[in-house]
């Protein structure tokens, strides 16, 4: 009897090991097939993007996350871009915002209270700027710090209204200046748009998804265009339409022209259509008003 039990136990262990090995092989096979299919699809999309300068698709959400009623009310009351979208795209926007809110850590500094309004309006700014992207959560932002007003930096010994720290994957904003950016919709000065653009730029340089590639490549084309066309660059400076702060470096150029693109699209397109077209391509913006 003990021998029979021993044989039965050995058989059971052997069968279990065999099943585990078979399952392991099947999992590896499925992963391999998935990798092959993904590579083929990525190659096809890259070919498609070479001609169209945009991804094949942007939105696909089998299950959509929800915002609560209070969050939706804040969004509708304060965010023009959202209100311009049709019902379907508003649903996409809310799903993306809910996802963004789950993934980011908001922290108030100098006794500033993080309210629902703070989280909703800051998150909505990020979702607006990446609404033409398939990958929209800006993974190189983990933390969002909010001060009540401009704050003193112990690093460079000056006051800041906001900044993006890539090393710590942290976006920093002063709330009074953030709100001021939305008080006047068309003055081309918006702290939230400016600082999120820095973060998106860094994120795109680190990622290899189709939107990141298009963003980086198109910005390189724009820099080359401005470098080669001295008249265009001089016209930009002389017009006072683009803030002179943009000329500090390429990073600030990008942040300032994105502010301008978002807040004054029609005037931008009328004055500098070739530059406007590059911005529209970078952000994949095909929405009402743009």
CSV table of C-alpha atoms in Angstrom, one decimal:
chain,number,residue,atom,x,y,z
A,1,UNK,CA,0.0,0.0,0.0
A,2,UNK,CA,2.7,2.6,0.8
A,3,UNK,CA,4.4,1.8,-2.5
A,4,UNK,CA,1.1,2.4,-4.4
A,5,UNK,CA,0.7,5.7,-2.6
A,6,UNK,CA,4.3,6.7,-3.4
A,7,UNK,CA,3.7,5.8,-7.1
A,8,UNK,CA,0.5,7.8,-7.2
A,9,UNK,CA,2.1,10.8,-5.6
A,10,UNK,CA,5.1,10.7,-8.0
A,11,UNK,CA,2.6,10.4,-11.0
A,12,UNK,CA,0.7,13.4,-9.7
A,13,UNK,CA,3.9,15.5,-9.3
A,14,UNK,CA,5.0,14.5,-12.7
A,15,UNK,CA,1.8,15.4,-14.4
A,16,UNK,CA,1.7,18.7,-12.5
A,17,UNK,CA,5.2,19.6,-13.7
A,18,UNK,CA,4.2,18.6,-17.3
A,19,UNK,CA,1.2,20.8,-17.2
A,20,UNK,CA,3.2,23.7,-15.9
A,21,UNK,CA,5.8,23.3,-18.6
A,22,UNK,CA,3.1,23.1,-21.3
A,23,UNK,CA,1.4,26.2,-20.0
A,24,UNK,CA,4.8,28.0,-19.8
A,25,UNK,CA,5.5,27.1,-23.5
A,26,UNK,CA,2.0,28.2,-24.5
A,27,UNK,CA,2.5,31.6,-22.7
A,28,UNK,CA,5.9,32.1,-24.4
A,29,UNK,CA,4.4,31.2,-27.7
A,30,UNK,CA,1.5,33.7,-27.3
A,31,UNK,CA,3.9,36.4,-26.2
A,32,UNK,CA,6.1,35.7,-29.2
A,33,UNK,CA,3.1,35.8,-31.6
A,34,UNK,CA,1.9,39.1,-29.9
A,35,UNK,CA,5.4,40.6,-30.4
A,36,UNK,CA,5.4,39.6,-34.1
A,37,UNK,CA,2.0,41.0,-34.7
A,38,UNK,CA,2.8,44.2,-32.8
A,39,UNK,CA,6.0,44.6,-34.8
A,40,UNK,CA,4.1,44.2,-38.1
A,41,UNK,CA,1.4,46.6,-37.0
A,42,UNK,CA,4.0,49.1,-35.8
A,43,UNK,CA,5.8,48.9,-39.1
A,44,UNK,CA,2.6,49.4,-41.0
A,45,UNK,CA,1.7,52.4,-38.8
A,46,UNK,CA,5.1,53.9,-39.3
A,47,UNK,CA,4.6,53.6,-43.1
A,48,UNK,CA,1.2,55.2,-42.8
A,49,UNK,CA,2.6,58.0,-40.6
A,50,UNK,CA,5.3,58.8,-43.2
A,51,UNK,CA,2.6,59.9,-45.6
A,52,UNK,CA,-0.1,61.2,-43.2
A,53,UNK,CA,2.0,62.5,-40.3
A,54,UNK,CA,-0.5,61.0,-37.9
A,55,UNK,CA,-1.2,57.7,-36.2
A,56,UNK,CA,-3.8,55.3,-37.6
A,57,UNK,CA,-6.1,55.7,-34.5
A,58,UNK,CA,-6.2,57.6,-31.3
A,59,UNK,CA,-9.2,56.5,-29.2
A,60,UNK,CA,-10.0,52.9,-28.2
A,61,UNK,CA,-11.5,52.2,-24.8
A,62,UNK,CA,-13.4,49.0,-24.2
A,63,UNK,CA,-14.0,50.1,-20.7
A,64,UNK,CA,-14.2,53.8,-19.8
A,65,UNK,CA,-13.5,55.3,-16.5
A,66,UNK,CA,-15.9,57.9,-15.1
A,67,UNK,CA,-15.6,61.3,-13.4
A,68,UNK,CA,-18.0,62.1,-10.6
A,69,UNK,CA,-20.7,64.7,-11.0
A,70,UNK,CA,-18.8,67.4,-9.1
A,71,UNK,CA,-15.7,66.9,-11.3
A,72,UNK,CA,-17.8,67.1,-14.5
A,73,UNK,CA,-19.4,70.3,-13.3
A,74,UNK,CA,-16.0,71.9,-12.7
A,75,UNK,CA,-14.9,70.8,-16.1
A,76,UNK,CA,-18.0,72.2,-17.9
A,77,UNK,CA,-17.9,75.5,-16.0
A,78,UNK,CA,-14.2,76.2,-16.5
A,79,UNK,CA,-12.8,74.5,-19.6
A,80,UNK,CA,-13.6,75.9,-23.0
A,81,UNK,CA,-11.7,73.1,-24.9
A,82,UNK,CA,-13.9,70.4,-23.4
A,83,UNK,CA,-17.1,72.3,-24.1
A,84,UNK,CA,-16.2,72.6,-27.8
A,85,UNK,CA,-16.0,68.8,-28.2
A,86,UNK,CA,-18.9,66.7,-29.3
A,87,UNK,CA,-20.5,64.2,-26.9
A,88,UNK,CA,-18.4,61.3,-28.0
A,89,UNK,CA,-15.1,63.1,-27.6
A,90,UNK,CA,-16.3,64.6,-24.3
A,91,UNK,CA,-16.7,61.0,-23.1
A,92,UNK,CA,-13.2,60.2,-24.3
A,93,UNK,CA,-11.9,63.3,-22.5
A,94,UNK,CA,-13.5,62.3,-19.2
A,95,UNK,CA,-12.1,58.8,-19.4
A,96,UNK,CA,-8.6,60.1,-20.0
A,97,UNK,CA,-8.9,62.6,-17.2
A,98,UNK,CA,-10.1,59.9,-14.7
A,99,UNK,CA,-7.1,57.8,-15.7
A,100,UNK,CA,-4.7,60.7,-15.4
A,101,UNK,CA,-6.1,61.5,-11.9
A,102,UNK,CA,-5.5,57.9,-10.8
A,103,UNK,CA,-1.9,57.9,-11.9
A,104,UNK,CA,-0.6,61.3,-10.5
A,105,UNK,CA,0.2,62.3,-7.0
A,106,UNK,CA,-1.0,65.9,-6.2
A,107,UNK,CA,0.6,67.7,-3.3
A,108,UNK,CA,0.0,71.1,-1.9
A,109,UNK,CA,3.0,73.2,-0.7
A,110,UNK,CA,3.2,76.1,1.7
A,111,UNK,CA,-0.2,75.0,3.2
A,112,UNK,CA,-2.0,75.1,-0.1
A,113,UNK,CA,-5.0,72.8,-0.2
A,114,UNK,CA,-5.5,70.4,-3.1
A,115,UNK,CA,-9.2,70.7,-3.9
A,116,UNK,CA,-11.2,69.0,-6.6
A,117,UNK,CA,-11.0,72.2,-8.7
A,118,UNK,CA,-7.2,72.1,-8.5
A,119,UNK,CA,-7.0,68.5,-9.6
A,120,UNK,CA,-9.6,68.8,-12.4
A,121,UNK,CA,-8.3,72.0,-14.0
A,122,UNK,CA,-4.6,70.9,-13.9
A,123,UNK,CA,-5.5,67.4,-15.2
A,124,UNK,CA,-7.7,68.9,-17.9
A,125,UNK,CA,-4.8,70.9,-19.2
A,126,UNK,CA,-2.7,67.8,-19.6
A,127,UNK,CA,-5.5,65.9,-21.3
A,128,UNK,CA,-6.2,68.8,-23.7
A,129,UNK,CA,-2.5,69.0,-24.8
A,130,UNK,CA,-2.3,65.2,-25.4
A,131,UNK,CA,-5.8,64.7,-26.8
A,132,UNK,CA,-4.4,64.0,-30.2
A,133,UNK,CA,-2.0,61.4,-28.8
A,134,UNK,CA,-2.8,57.7,-28.3
A,135,UNK,CA,-0.5,57.5,-25.3
A,136,UNK,CA,-1.7,60.4,-23.3
A,137,UNK,CA,-0.8,60.0,-19.6
A,138,UNK,CA,2.7,61.6,-19.7
A,139,UNK,CA,4.5,58.9,-17.7
A,140,UNK,CA,7.5,61.1,-16.9
A,141,UNK,CA,5.2,63.1,-14.6
A,142,UNK,CA,4.7,61.3,-11.4
A,143,UNK,CA,4.1,64.2,-9.0
A,144,UNK,CA,2.4,67.5,-9.3
A,145,UNK,CA,3.3,70.1,-6.7
A,146,UNK,CA,1.1,73.2,-6.3
A,147,UNK,CA,2.1,76.3,-4.4
A,148,UNK,CA,-0.4,79.1,-3.6
A,149,UNK,CA,1.8,81.7,-5.4
A,150,UNK,CA,5.3,82.0,-6.9
A,151,UNK,CA,7.9,80.2,-4.8
A,152,UNK,CA,11.6,80.6,-4.1
A,153,UNK,CA,14.0,78.1,-5.5
A,154,UNK,CA,17.0,77.2,-3.3
A,155,UNK,CA,18.7,75.7,-6.3
A,156,UNK,CA,19.0,78.8,-8.5
A,157,UNK,CA,18.1,81.4,-5.9
A,158,UNK,CA,15.2,83.0,-7.9
A,159,UNK,CA,11.4,83.0,-7.7
A,160,UNK,CA,9.5,80.6,-10.0
A,161,UNK,CA,5.9,80.6,-11.2
A,162,UNK,CA,6.3,77.0,-12.3
A,163,UNK,CA,8.7,74.4,-13.7
A,164,UNK,CA,9.1,70.8,-14.8
A,165,UNK,CA,11.9,68.8,-13.1
A,166,UNK,CA,12.6,65.8,-15.3
A,167,UNK,CA,15.0,64.3,-12.8
A,168,UNK,CA,12.3,64.0,-10.1
A,169,UNK,CA,9.5,63.5,-12.7
A,170,UNK,CA,7.7,66.4,-11.0
A,171,UNK,CA,5.7,69.3,-12.4
A,172,UNK,CA,5.5,72.4,-10.1
A,173,UNK,CA,2.8,75.1,-10.5
A,174,UNK,CA,1.8,78.2,-8.6
A,175,UNK,CA,-2.0,78.2,-8.4
A,176,UNK,CA,-2.6,82.0,-8.7
A,177,UNK,CA,-0.6,82.1,-11.9
A,178,UNK,CA,-2.1,78.9,-13.2
A,179,UNK,CA,-5.6,80.3,-12.8
A,180,UNK,CA,-4.6,83.7,-14.3
A,181,UNK,CA,-3.6,81.8,-17.5
A,182,UNK,CA,-7.2,80.8,-18.0
A,183,UNK,CA,-8.8,84.1,-16.9
A,184,UNK,CA,-8.0,85.5,-20.4
A,185,UNK,CA,-8.4,82.8,-23.0
A,186,UNK,CA,-6.6,84.5,-25.8
A,187,UNK,CA,-3.6,86.4,-24.3
A,188,UNK,CA,-1.2,83.6,-25.3
A,189,UNK,CA,0.1,83.3,-21.7
A,190,UNK,CA,-0.8,80.2,-19.8
A,191,UNK,CA,1.4,78.7,-17.2
A,192,UNK,CA,-0.2,75.3,-17.2
A,193,UNK,CA,0.1,74.9,-20.9
A,194,UNK,CA,3.7,76.2,-20.8
A,195,UNK,CA,5.0,73.8,-18.1
A,196,UNK,CA,3.1,70.8,-19.4
A,197,UNK,CA,4.6,71.4,-22.8
A,198,UNK,CA,8.1,71.1,-21.3
A,199,UNK,CA,7.0,67.8,-19.7
A,200,UNK,CA,5.5,66.5,-23.0
A,201,UNK,CA,8.6,67.4,-24.9
A,202,UNK,CA,10.8,65.5,-22.5
A,203,UNK,CA,8.4,62.6,-22.5
A,204,UNK,CA,8.4,62.4,-26.3
A,205,UNK,CA,12.2,62.4,-26.4
A,206,UNK,CA,12.2,59.4,-24.1
A,207,UNK,CA,9.4,57.4,-25.7
A,208,UNK,CA,9.2,55.6,-29.1
A,209,UNK,CA,5.4,55.5,-29.7
A,210,UNK,CA,4.1,57.0,-32.9
A,211,UNK,CA,2.9,60.3,-31.5
A,212,UNK,CA,6.2,60.9,-29.7
A,213,UNK,CA,8.2,60.2,-32.9
A,214,UNK,CA,6.0,62.6,-34.9
A,215,UNK,CA,6.2,65.3,-32.2
A,216,UNK,CA,10.0,65.2,-32.0
A,217,UNK,CA,10.6,64.9,-35.7
A,218,UNK,CA,8.2,67.7,-36.5
A,219,UNK,CA,9.8,70.0,-33.9
A,220,UNK,CA,13.2,69.3,-35.5
A,221,UNK,CA,11.7,70.2,-38.9
A,222,UNK,CA,10.4,73.5,-37.4
A,223,UNK,CA,13.7,74.4,-35.8
A,224,UNK,CA,15.5,73.7,-39.2
A,225,UNK,CA,12.8,75.8,-41.0
A,226,UNK,CA,13.4,78.8,-38.7
A,227,UNK,CA,17.1,78.4,-38.9
A,228,UNK,CA,17.1,78.2,-42.7
A,229,UNK,CA,14.4,81.0,-43.2
A,230,UNK,CA,15.9,84.1,-41.6
A,231,UNK,CA,13.0,86.2,-42.8
A,232,UNK,CA,10.4,84.0,-41.1
A,233,UNK,CA,12.3,84.1,-37.9
A,234,UNK,CA,12.7,87.9,-38.1
A,235,UNK,CA,9.0,88.2,-38.9
A,236,UNK,CA,8.1,86.2,-35.8
A,237,UNK,CA,10.3,88.4,-33.6
A,238,UNK,CA,9.1,91.7,-35.1
A,239,UNK,CA,5.4,90.8,-35.0
A,240,UNK,CA,5.3,90.7,-31.2
A,241,UNK,CA,2.8,87.9,-31.7
A,242,UNK,CA,5.2,85.4,-30.2
A,243,UNK,CA,6.7,86.4,-26.9
A,244,UNK,CA,10.4,87.3,-27.0
A,245,UNK,CA,10.9,84.8,-24.1
A,246,UNK,CA,10.6,82.1,-26.8
A,247,UNK,CA,14.0,83.1,-28.1
A,248,UNK,CA,15.9,82.0,-25.0
A,249,UNK,CA,16.3,78.4,-26.2
A,250,UNK,CA,14.6,75.7,-28.2
A,251,UNK,CA,12.7,74.4,-25.2
A,252,UNK,CA,11.2,77.8,-24.4
A,253,UNK,CA,10.4,78.3,-28.1
A,254,UNK,CA,8.3,75.2,-28.1
A,255,UNK,CA,6.5,76.0,-24.8
A,256,UNK,CA,5.7,79.6,-26.0
A,257,UNK,CA,4.5,78.7,-29.4
A,258,UNK,CA,2.3,75.9,-28.0
A,259,UNK,CA,0.7,78.5,-25.6
A,260,UNK,CA,0.1,80.7,-28.7
A,261,UNK,CA,-1.3,77.8,-30.8
A,262,UNK,CA,-3.8,76.8,-28.1
A,263,UNK,CA,-5.0,80.3,-27.1
A,264,UNK,CA,-4.9,82.2,-30.5
A,265,UNK,CA,-5.2,79.5,-33.2
A,266,UNK,CA,-7.0,81.6,-35.9
A,267,UNK,CA,-4.7,84.6,-35.6
A,268,UNK,CA,-1.6,82.2,-35.5
A,269,UNK,CA,-2.8,80.5,-38.7
A,270,UNK,CA,-3.4,83.8,-40.4
A,271,UNK,CA,-0.1,85.3,-39.6
A,272,UNK,CA,2.3,82.3,-39.7
A,273,UNK,CA,0.5,79.4,-41.5
A,274,UNK,CA,3.7,77.4,-42.0
A,275,UNK,CA,4.6,77.4,-38.3
A,276,UNK,CA,0.9,76.9,-37.3
A,277,UNK,CA,0.8,73.8,-39.5
A,278,UNK,CA,3.8,72.3,-37.8
A,279,UNK,CA,2.2,72.8,-34.4
A,280,UNK,CA,-1.0,71.2,-35.6
A,281,UNK,CA,1.0,68.2,-36.9
A,282,UNK,CA,3.0,67.9,-33.7
A,283,UNK,CA,-0.1,67.8,-31.4
A,284,UNK,CA,-2.3,66.0,-34.0
A,285,UNK,CA,-4.9,68.6,-33.4
A,286,UNK,CA,-8.0,68.2,-35.6
A,287,UNK,CA,-10.6,69.6,-33.3
A,288,UNK,CA,-13.2,72.5,-33.4
A,289,UNK,CA,-11.4,75.8,-33.5
A,290,UNK,CA,-8.1,74.4,-34.8
